[in-house]
Coordinates of N, CA and C in Angstrom, one line a residue:
M1 N 14.8 15.2 16.9 CA 15.7 14.9 15.7 C 15.0 14.1 14.6
K2 N 14.3 13.0 15.1 CA 13.6 12.2 14.1 C 12.5 13.0 13.4
R3 N 11.8 13.8 14.2 CA 10.7 14.6 13.6 C 11.3 15.5 12.5
L4 N 12.5 16.1 12.7 CA 13.1 17.0 11.8 C 13.5 16.3 10.5
L5 N 14.0 15.0 10.7 CA 14.4 14.2 9.6 C 13.1 13.9 8.7
L6 N 12.0 13.5 9.4 CA 10.8 13.2 8.6 C 10.3 14.4 7.8
A7 N 10.4 15.6 8.5 CA 9.9 16.8 7.8 C 10.8 17.1 6.6
S8 N 12.1 17.0 6.7 CA 13.0 17.3 5.6 C 12.8 16.3 4.5
L9 N 12.6 15.0 4.8 CA 12.3 14.1 3.7 C 11.0 14.4 3.0
L10 N 10.0 14.7 3.8 CA 8.7 15.1 3.2 C 8.8 16.3 2.3
A11 N 9.6 17.3 2.7 CA 9.8 18.5 1.9 C 10.5 18.2 0.6
A12 N 11.5 17.3 0.7 CA 12.2 16.9 -0.5 C 11.3 16.1 -1.5
L13 N 10.4 15.3 -1.0 CA 9.5 14.5 -1.8 C 8.5 15.5 -2.4
T14 N 8.0 16.4 -1.7 CA 7.0 17.4 -2.2 C 7.6 18.2 -3.3
A15 N 8.9 18.6 -3.2 CA 9.5 19.3 -4.2 C 9.7 18.5 -5.5
A16 N 10.0 17.2 -5.3 CA 10.2 16.3 -6.5 C 8.9 16.1 -7.1
A17 N 7.8 16.0 -6.4 CA 6.5 15.8 -6.9 C 6.0 17.0 -7.7
R18 N 6.3 18.2 -7.2 CA 5.9 19.4 -7.9 C 6.6 19.5 -9.2
A19 N 7.8 19.0 -9.3 CA 8.6 19.1 -10.5 C 8.0 18.2 -11.6
Q20 N 7.3 17.1 -11.2 CA 6.6 16.2 -12.2 C 5.2 16.6 -12.4
D21 N 4.6 17.4 -11.5 CA 3.2 17.6 -11.5 C 2.6 18.2 -12.8
T22 N 1.6 17.5 -13.4 CA 1.0 18.0 -14.6 C -0.5 18.3 -14.3
T23 N -1.0 18.1 -13.1 CA -2.4 18.3 -12.7 C -2.4 19.2 -11.5
A24 N -3.6 19.6 -11.2 CA -3.8 20.5 -10.0 C -3.7 19.6 -8.7
D25 N -3.9 18.3 -8.7 CA -3.9 17.5 -7.5 C -3.2 16.2 -7.9
W26 N -1.9 16.3 -8.1 CA -1.1 15.2 -8.5 C -1.2 14.0 -7.6
A27 N -1.3 14.2 -6.3 CA -1.3 13.1 -5.3 C -2.7 12.7 -4.9
S28 N -3.7 13.3 -5.6 CA -5.2 13.1 -5.3 C -5.5 13.3 -3.9
L29 N -5.0 14.4 -3.3 CA -5.4 14.8 -2.0 C -6.9 15.0 -1.8
G30 N -7.6 15.3 -2.8 CA -9.0 15.6 -2.7 C -9.8 14.3 -2.7
R31 N -9.3 13.2 -3.1 CA -10.1 12.0 -3.2 C -10.9 11.7 -1.9
Y32 N -10.2 11.7 -0.8 CA -10.8 11.3 0.5 C -11.0 12.5 1.5
A33 N -10.7 13.7 1.0 CA -10.7 14.8 1.9 C -12.0 15.0 2.7
R34 N -13.1 14.9 2.0 CA -14.4 15.1 2.8 C -14.7 13.9 3.7
Q35 N -14.4 12.7 3.2 CA -14.7 11.5 4.0 C -13.8 11.5 5.3
N36 N -12.6 12.0 5.2 CA -11.7 11.9 6.3 C -12.2 12.6 7.6
D37 N -12.9 13.7 7.4 CA -13.4 14.3 8.6 C -14.5 13.5 9.3
S38 N -15.3 12.8 8.5 CA -16.4 11.9 9.1 C -15.7 10.7 9.7
V39 N -14.7 10.1 9.0 CA -14.1 8.9 9.6 C -13.4 9.2 10.9
A40 N -12.7 10.4 10.9 CA -11.9 10.7 12.1 C -12.9 10.9 13.3
A41 N -14.1 11.2 13.1 CA -15.1 11.4 14.2 C -15.8 10.1 14.6
L42 N -15.5 9.0 13.9 CA -16.1 7.7 14.3 C -15.5 7.2 15.6
P43 N -16.2 6.3 16.3 CA -15.6 5.6 17.4 C -14.4 4.9 17.0
A44 N -13.4 4.7 17.9 CA -12.1 4.1 17.5 C -12.3 2.7 16.9
E45 N -13.2 2.0 17.4 CA -13.4 0.6 16.9 C -13.8 0.6 15.5
R46 N -14.3 1.7 14.9 CA -14.8 1.7 13.5 C -13.7 2.2 12.6
R47 N -12.6 2.6 13.1 CA -11.5 3.1 12.3 C -10.2 2.5 12.9
R48 N -10.2 1.2 13.2 CA -9.1 0.6 13.9 C -7.8 0.5 13.0
V49 N -8.1 0.2 11.7 CA -7.0 0.0 10.8 C -7.3 0.7 9.5
V50 N -6.3 1.4 9.0 CA -6.4 2.1 7.7 C -5.5 1.3 6.7
F51 N -6.1 1.0 5.5 CA -5.4 0.3 4.5 C -4.9 1.4 3.4
M52 N -3.6 1.6 3.3 CA -3.1 2.5 2.4 C -2.5 1.8 1.2
G53 N -2.9 2.2 0.0 CA -2.4 1.6 -1.2 C -2.9 2.2 -2.5
N54 N -2.9 1.3 -3.5 CA -3.2 1.7 -4.9 C -4.5 1.1 -5.3
S55 N -4.7 0.7 -6.6 CA -5.9 0.2 -7.1 C -6.3 -1.2 -6.4
I56 N -5.3 -1.9 -6.0 CA -5.5 -3.2 -5.3 C -6.3 -3.0 -4.0
T57 N -5.9 -2.0 -3.3 CA -6.6 -1.6 -2.1 C -7.9 -0.9 -2.4
D58 N -7.9 0.0 -3.4 CA -9.1 0.7 -3.7 C -10.2 -0.3 -4.1
S59 N -9.9 -1.2 -5.0 CA -10.9 -2.2 -5.4 C -11.4 -3.1 -4.3
W60 N -10.4 -3.4 -3.4 CA -10.7 -4.3 -2.3 C -11.9 -3.7 -1.4
A61 N -11.7 -2.4 -1.1 CA -12.7 -1.8 -0.3 C -14.1 -1.6 -1.0
T62 N -14.0 -1.5 -2.3 CA -15.2 -1.4 -3.1 C -15.9 -2.7 -3.3
M63 N -15.1 -3.8 -3.6 CA -15.7 -5.1 -3.9 C -16.1 -5.9 -2.6
R64 N -15.4 -5.6 -1.5 CA -15.7 -6.4 -0.3 C -15.9 -5.4 0.9
P65 N -17.0 -4.6 0.8 CA -17.2 -3.6 1.8 C -17.5 -4.2 3.2
R66 N -18.1 -5.3 3.2 CA -18.5 -5.9 4.5 C -17.2 -6.3 5.3
F67 N -16.2 -6.8 4.6 CA -14.9 -7.1 5.2 C -14.4 -5.9 6.0
F68 N -14.4 -4.7 5.3 CA -13.9 -3.5 5.9 C -14.8 -3.0 7.1
A69 N -16.1 -3.0 6.8 CA -17.0 -2.4 7.8 C -17.1 -3.3 9.1
D70 N -17.1 -4.6 8.9 CA -17.2 -5.6 10.0 C -16.0 -5.6 10.9
N71 N -14.9 -5.2 10.3 CA -13.6 -5.2 11.1 C -13.1 -3.9 11.6
G72 N -13.8 -2.8 11.2 CA -13.4 -1.5 11.6 C -12.2 -1.1 10.7
F73 N -12.2 -1.5 9.5 CA -11.1 -1.2 8.6 C -11.6 0.0 7.7
V74 N -10.6 0.8 7.3 CA -10.9 1.9 6.4 C -10.0 1.8 5.2
G75 N -10.6 1.9 4.0 CA -9.8 1.8 2.7 C -9.3 3.2 2.3
R76 N -8.1 3.3 2.0 CA -7.5 4.5 1.5 C -6.6 4.2 0.3
G77 N -7.1 3.4 -0.7 CA -6.4 3.1 -1.9 C -6.8 4.1 -3.0
I78 N -5.9 4.4 -3.9 CA -6.2 5.2 -5.1 C -5.5 4.5 -6.3
S79 N -6.3 4.3 -7.3 CA -5.9 3.6 -8.4 C -4.8 4.3 -9.1
G80 N -3.7 3.5 -9.5 CA -2.6 4.1 -10.3 C -1.5 4.7 -9.5
Q81 N -1.7 4.9 -8.2 CA -0.7 5.6 -7.5 C 0.6 4.9 -7.2
T82 N 1.6 5.7 -7.2 CA 3.0 5.2 -6.8 C 3.3 5.6 -5.4
T83 N 4.4 5.1 -4.9 CA 4.7 5.4 -3.4 C 4.9 6.9 -3.1
M84 N 5.5 7.6 -4.1 CA 5.7 9.0 -3.9 C 4.3 9.8 -3.6
Q85 N 3.3 9.4 -4.4 CA 2.0 10.0 -4.2 C 1.4 9.6 -2.9
M86 N 1.6 8.4 -2.5 CA 1.1 7.9 -1.2 C 1.7 8.7 0.0
V87 N 3.0 8.9 -0.1 CA 3.7 9.6 0.9 C 3.1 11.0 1.1
L88 N 2.8 11.7 0.0 CA 2.3 13.0 0.1 C 0.9 13.1 0.7
R89 N 0.1 12.0 0.7 CA -1.2 12.1 1.3 C -1.3 11.3 2.5
F90 N -0.2 10.7 3.0 CA -0.2 9.8 4.2 C -0.7 10.5 5.4
A91 N -0.3 11.8 5.6 CA -0.7 12.5 6.8 C -2.2 12.6 6.9
Q92 N -2.8 13.1 5.8 CA -4.2 13.3 5.9 C -5.1 12.0 5.8
D93 N -4.6 11.0 5.0 CA -5.4 9.9 4.8 C -5.1 8.7 5.8
V94 N -4.1 8.9 6.6 CA -3.8 7.8 7.6 C -3.7 8.5 9.0
I95 N -2.7 9.3 9.1 CA -2.3 9.8 10.5 C -3.5 10.6 11.1
A96 N -4.2 11.4 10.3 CA -5.3 12.3 10.8 C -6.5 11.4 11.2
L97 N -6.6 10.2 10.8 CA -7.7 9.3 11.2 C -7.4 8.6 12.5
R98 N -6.2 8.7 13.0 CA -5.9 8.2 14.3 C -6.2 6.7 14.5
P99 N -5.8 5.9 13.5 CA -6.1 4.4 13.7 C -5.2 3.8 14.6
Q100 N -5.5 2.5 15.0 CA -4.5 1.8 15.8 C -3.4 1.2 14.9
A101 N -3.7 1.0 13.7 CA -2.7 0.4 12.8 C -2.9 0.8 11.3
V102 N -1.9 0.7 10.5 CA -2.0 1.0 9.1 C -1.4 -0.2 8.4
V103 N -2.0 -0.6 7.3 CA -1.5 -1.7 6.4 C -1.1 -1.0 5.1
I104 N 0.2 -1.1 4.8 CA 0.8 -0.5 3.6 C 1.0 -1.5 2.5
N105 N 0.3 -1.4 1.4 CA 0.6 -2.2 0.2 C 0.9 -1.3 -0.9
A106 N 2.2 -1.2 -1.3 CA 2.6 -0.2 -2.3 C 3.8 -0.8 -3.1
G107 N 4.0 -0.2 -4.3 CA 5.2 -0.5 -5.1 C 4.9 -1.0 -6.5
I108 N 3.8 -1.6 -6.7 CA 3.5 -2.2 -8.0 C 3.5 -1.2 -9.1
N109 N 2.9 0.0 -8.8 CA 2.8 1.0 -9.9 C 4.2 1.7 -10.1
D110 N 5.0 1.7 -9.1 CA 6.4 2.2 -9.2 C 7.1 1.3 -10.3
I111 N 7.0 0.0 -10.1 CA 7.6 -1.0 -11.0 C 7.0 -0.8 -12.4
A112 N 5.7 -0.5 -12.5 CA 5.1 -0.3 -13.8 C 5.4 1.0 -14.4
E113 N 6.2 1.9 -13.7 CA 6.7 3.1 -14.1 C 5.5 4.1 -14.4
N114 N 4.5 4.1 -13.5 CA 3.4 5.0 -13.7 C 3.7 6.5 -13.6
T115 N 4.8 6.8 -12.8 CA 5.1 8.3 -12.7 C 6.6 8.5 -13.0
G116 N 7.2 7.6 -13.8 CA 8.6 7.7 -14.2 C 9.4 6.5 -14.0
P117 N 10.7 6.5 -14.4 CA 11.5 5.3 -14.3 C 11.6 4.7 -12.9
Y118 N 11.6 3.4 -12.8 CA 11.6 2.7 -11.5 C 13.0 2.8 -10.9
D119 N 13.0 3.2 -9.6 CA 14.2 3.2 -8.8 C 13.9 2.4 -7.5
E120 N 14.4 1.2 -7.3 CA 14.0 0.4 -6.2 C 14.3 1.1 -4.8
Q121 N 15.5 1.8 -4.8 CA 15.9 2.5 -3.5 C 14.9 3.6 -3.2
A122 N 14.4 4.3 -4.2 CA 13.5 5.4 -4.0 C 12.1 4.8 -3.5
T123 N 11.7 3.8 -4.1 CA 10.4 3.2 -3.7 C 10.5 2.6 -2.3
F124 N 11.6 1.9 -2.0 CA 11.7 1.4 -0.7 C 11.8 2.5 0.4
S125 N 12.5 3.5 0.0 CA 12.6 4.7 1.0 C 11.2 5.3 1.2
N126 N 10.4 5.4 0.2 CA 9.0 5.9 0.4 C 8.2 5.0 1.3
I127 N 8.3 3.7 1.1 CA 7.6 2.8 2.0 C 8.1 2.9 3.4
R128 N 9.4 3.0 3.6 CA 10.0 3.2 4.9 C 9.6 4.5 5.6
L129 N 9.5 5.5 4.8 CA 9.1 6.8 5.3 C 7.7 6.8 5.8
M130 N 6.8 6.1 5.1 CA 5.4 6.0 5.6 C 5.3 5.2 6.9
A131 N 6.1 4.2 6.9 CA 6.2 3.4 8.2 C 6.7 4.2 9.3
E132 N 7.7 5.0 9.1 CA 8.3 5.8 10.2 C 7.4 6.9 10.6
Q133 N 6.6 7.5 9.7 CA 5.6 8.5 10.1 C 4.6 7.9 11.0
A134 N 4.1 6.7 10.6 CA 3.1 6.0 11.4 C 3.6 5.7 12.8
R135 N 4.8 5.2 12.9 CA 5.4 4.8 14.2 C 5.6 6.1 15.1
H136 N 5.9 7.2 14.4 CA 6.1 8.4 15.2 C 4.9 8.8 15.9
Y137 N 3.7 8.5 15.3 CA 2.4 8.8 15.9 C 1.8 7.6 16.6
N138 N 2.6 6.7 17.0 CA 2.2 5.5 17.7 C 1.1 4.7 17.0
I139 N 1.2 4.6 15.7 CA 0.3 3.8 14.9 C 1.1 2.5 14.5
N140 N 0.5 1.4 14.8 CA 1.2 0.1 14.5 C 1.3 0.0 13.0
V141 N 2.4 -0.6 12.5 CA 2.6 -0.8 11.1 C 2.6 -2.2 10.6
V142 N 1.8 -2.5 9.6 CA 1.8 -3.8 8.9 C 2.3 -3.6 7.5
L143 N 3.4 -4.1 7.1 CA 3.9 -4.0 5.8 C 3.5 -5.3 5.0
T144 N 3.2 -5.1 3.7 CA 2.8 -6.3 2.9 C 3.7 -6.4 1.7
S145 N 3.8 -7.6 1.2 CA 4.5 -7.8 -0.1 C 3.7 -7.2 -1.2
V146 N 4.4 -6.9 -2.3 CA 3.8 -6.6 -3.6 C 3.3 -7.9 -4.2
L147 N 2.1 -7.8 -4.7 CA 1.5 -9.0 -5.3 C 2.3 -9.4 -6.6
P148 N 2.2 -10.7 -6.9 CA 2.9 -11.2 -8.2 C 2.2 -10.5 -9.4
A149 N 3.1 -10.3 -10.4 CA 2.6 -9.8 -11.7 C 3.7 -10.1 -12.7
A150 N 3.3 -10.8 -13.8 CA 4.3 -11.1 -14.9 C 4.6 -9.9 -15.7
G151 N 3.7 -8.9 -15.8 CA 3.9 -7.7 -16.6 C 2.6 -6.8 -16.5
F152 N 2.6 -5.8 -17.3 CA 1.6 -4.8 -17.2 C 1.0 -4.5 -18.6
R153 N -0.3 -4.6 -18.8 CA -0.9 -4.3 -20.1 C -0.7 -2.9 -20.5
W154 N -0.7 -2.0 -19.5 CA -0.6 -0.6 -19.8 C 0.9 -0.1 -20.1
N155 N 1.9 -1.0 -19.8 CA 3.3 -0.7 -20.1 C 4.0 -1.9 -20.4
R156 N 3.9 -2.4 -21.6 CA 4.6 -3.7 -22.0 C 6.1 -3.5 -22.1
A157 N 6.6 -2.3 -22.0 CA 8.1 -2.1 -22.0 C 8.7 -2.7 -20.8
V158 N 8.0 -2.9 -19.7 CA 8.5 -3.5 -18.5 C 8.5 -5.0 -18.6
T159 N 9.6 -5.6 -18.9 CA 9.7 -7.0 -19.1 C 10.2 -7.9 -18.0
D160 N 10.7 -7.2 -16.9 CA 11.3 -7.9 -15.8 C 10.5 -7.6 -14.5
A161 N 9.2 -7.5 -14.6 CA 8.4 -7.2 -13.4 C 8.6 -8.2 -12.3
P162 N 8.6 -9.6 -12.6 CA 8.7 -10.5 -11.5 C 10.0 -10.4 -10.7
E163 N 11.1 -10.1 -11.4 CA 12.4 -10.0 -10.7 C 12.4 -8.7 -9.8
K164 N 11.8 -7.6 -10.3 CA 11.8 -6.4 -9.6 C 10.9 -6.5 -8.4
I165 N 9.7 -7.2 -8.5 CA 8.8 -7.4 -7.4 C 9.5 -8.2 -6.3
E166 N 10.2 -9.3 -6.7 CA 10.8 -10.2 -5.7 C 11.9 -9.4 -5.0
S167 N 12.7 -8.6 -5.7 CA 13.7 -7.9 -5.0 C 13.2 -6.8 -4.1
L168 N 12.1 -6.1 -4.5 CA 11.5 -5.1 -3.5 C 10.9 -5.8 -2.3
N169 N 10.3 -7.0 -2.6 CA 9.7 -7.7 -1.4 C 10.7 -8.1 -0.4
R170 N 11.9 -8.6 -0.9 CA 13.0 -9.0 0.0 C 13.4 -7.8 0.9
R171 N 13.5 -6.6 0.3 CA 13.9 -5.4 1.1 C 12.8 -5.1 2.1
I172 N 11.5 -5.1 1.7 CA 10.4 -4.8 2.6 C 10.4 -5.8 3.8
R173 N 10.6 -7.0 3.5 CA 10.6 -8.1 4.5 C 11.7 -7.9 5.5
A174 N 12.9 -7.7 4.9 CA 14.1 -7.5 5.8 C 13.9 -6.3 6.7
Y175 N 13.4 -5.2 6.2 CA 13.1 -4.0 7.0 C 12.1 -4.3 8.1
A176 N 11.1 -5.0 7.8 CA 10.1 -5.4 8.8 C 10.7 -6.3 9.9
D177 N 11.5 -7.2 9.5 CA 12.1 -8.1 10.4 C 13.1 -7.3 11.3
K178 N 13.8 -6.4 10.8 CA 14.8 -5.6 11.5 C 14.1 -4.7 12.5
E179 N 13.0 -4.1 12.1 CA 12.3 -3.2 13.0 C 11.2 -3.8 13.8
G180 N 11.0 -5.1 13.7 CA 10.0 -5.8 14.5 C 8.6 -5.4 14.1
L181 N 8.4 -5.2 12.8 CA 7.1 -4.9 12.2 C 6.4 -6.1 11.7
A182 N 5.1 -6.1 11.7 CA 4.3 -7.2 11.1 C 4.5 -7.1 9.5
Y183 N 4.6 -8.3 9.0 CA 4.7 -8.4 7.5 C 3.8 -9.5 7.0
I184 N 3.0 -9.2 5.9 CA 2.1 -10.1 5.3 C 2.6 -10.5 3.9
D185 N 2.7 -11.7 3.6 CA 3.3 -12.2 2.4 C 2.2 -12.6 1.4
Y186 N 1.5 -11.6 0.8 CA 0.5 -11.9 -0.2 C 1.1 -12.7 -1.4
H187 N 2.3 -12.3 -1.7 CA 3.0 -12.8 -2.9 C 3.1 -14.3 -2.9
A188 N 3.6 -14.9 -1.8 CA 3.7 -16.3 -1.7 C 2.4 -17.0 -1.8
A189 N 1.3 -16.4 -1.2 CA 0.0 -17.1 -1.2 C -0.7 -17.0 -2.5
M190 N -0.3 -16.1 -3.4 CA -1.0 -15.8 -4.6 C -0.2 -16.1 -5.9
L191 N 1.0 -16.6 -5.7 CA 1.9 -16.9 -6.8 C 1.4 -18.1 -7.7
A192 N 1.4 -17.9 -9.0 CA 1.0 -19.0 -9.9 C 2.1 -20.1 -9.9
P193 N 1.8 -21.3 -10.4 CA 2.8 -22.3 -10.5 C 4.0 -22.0 -11.3
D194 N 3.9 -21.0 -12.2 CA 5.1 -20.6 -13.0 C 6.1 -19.8 -12.2
R195 N 5.7 -19.4 -11.0 CA 6.6 -18.7 -10.0 C 6.9 -17.3 -10.5
R196 N 6.1 -16.7 -11.4 CA 6.3 -15.4 -12.0 C 5.0 -14.5 -12.0
S197 N 3.9 -15.1 -12.1 CA 2.7 -14.4 -12.3 C 1.7 -14.6 -11.1
L198 N 0.6 -13.7 -11.2 CA -0.5 -13.8 -10.2 C -1.3 -15.0 -10.6
N199 N -1.6 -15.9 -9.7 CA -2.4 -17.1 -10.0 C -3.7 -16.7 -10.7
P200 N -3.9 -17.3 -11.9 CA -5.1 -17.0 -12.7 C -6.4 -17.3 -12.0
A201 N -6.4 -18.1 -10.9 CA -7.6 -18.4 -10.1 C -8.0 -17.2 -9.3
Y202 N -7.1 -16.2 -9.2 CA -7.3 -15.0 -8.4 C -7.3 -13.7 -9.2
T203 N -7.3 -13.7 -10.5 CA -7.2 -12.5 -11.3 C -7.8 -12.7 -12.7
R204 N -8.2 -11.6 -13.3 CA -8.6 -11.6 -14.7 C -7.6 -10.9 -15.6
D205 N -6.8 -10.0 -15.0 CA -5.9 -9.2 -15.8 C -4.5 -9.4 -15.5
G206 N -4.2 -10.3 -14.5 CA -2.8 -10.5 -14.2 C -2.2 -9.6 -13.1
V207 N -2.9 -8.6 -12.7 CA -2.4 -7.6 -11.7 C -3.4 -7.5 -10.6
H208 N -4.7 -7.3 -10.9 CA -5.7 -7.0 -9.9 C -6.4 -8.3 -9.4
P209 N -6.6 -8.4 -8.1 CA -7.3 -9.6 -7.6 C -8.8 -9.5 -7.9
T210 N -9.4 -10.7 -8.1 CA -10.9 -10.8 -8.2 C -11.4 -11.0 -6.7
A211 N -12.6 -11.2 -6.6 CA -13.2 -11.5 -5.2 C -12.5 -12.7 -4.6
A212 N -12.2 -13.7 -5.4 CA -11.5 -14.9 -4.9 C -10.1 -14.6 -4.4
G213 N -9.4 -13.7 -5.1 CA -8.1 -13.2 -4.7 C -8.2 -12.5 -3.4
Y214 N -9.2 -11.6 -3.3 CA -9.3 -10.9 -2.0 C -9.6 -11.8 -0.9
A215 N -10.4 -12.8 -1.1 CA -10.7 -13.8 -0.1 C -9.4 -14.4 0.5
V216 N -8.4 -14.7 -0.4 CA -7.1 -15.2 0.1 C -6.4 -14.2 0.9
M217 N -6.4 -12.9 0.5 CA -5.8 -11.9 1.3 C -6.5 -11.7 2.7
E218 N -7.8 -11.8 2.7 CA -8.5 -11.6 3.9 C -8.2 -12.7 5.0
E219 N -7.8 -13.9 4.5 CA -7.5 -14.9 5.5 C -6.4 -14.5 6.4
F220 N -5.4 -13.7 6.0 CA -4.4 -13.3 6.9 C -4.9 -12.5 8.1
Y221 N -6.0 -11.7 7.8 CA -6.5 -10.9 8.9 C -7.4 -11.7 9.8
K222 N -8.0 -12.7 9.3 CA -8.8 -13.6 10.2 C -7.9 -14.3 11.1
Q223 N -6.7 -14.7 10.7 CA -5.8 -15.4 11.5 C -5.2 -14.6 12.6
T224 N -5.2 -13.3 12.5 CA -4.6 -12.4 13.5 C -5.6 -11.5 14.2
S225 N -6.9 -11.8 14.0 CA -8.0 -10.9 14.6 C -8.3 -11.3 16.0
H226 N -7.8 -12.5 16.4 CA -8.2 -12.9 17.8 C -7.0 -13.1 18.7

């Protein structure tokens, strides 16, 4: 029954994505397609955890490759993506790699309205759907908070980003607590003294972490690696 529910939800999301699609590969399914075959063939310890996300995850794997390689982590972030796009590629970019766990960091681009008006319920449902897919395949789930951001340079019309981020984070955390899933609170660790923005010690543009910001995020994994 649960498998049928997942399939129906995925079908609905695919139809919605096609209605918005203006490119041949709206969800960027081709980004990691060739790499995935090679990664899936690696020993299990070299693909223990897949990190699913957007540019924050994408840049993390690029800027800090040793962190990923040394821990058997695999980066599957794509810049600019919203949760709907991640759902569409979750099977090939996470499940097919057969990791022990997946870390999901998603939602900031939904709030920035990268693919249309923001709907918190829809965004949360997409995150929950990814988590449920992973659990169905016995992949442990780690949910993370959306990082702080006071606003977006590419969409200045969004003036209430901090409030939307905090509201979404509360829902993600409540879901993780209810389902017994791990939850990592990047937001609290990286919040500026103004309680609205990403600490300038960890960013240059107010949204994306620098190496110093990623070092803060990596501490969570050092604490749980033993």
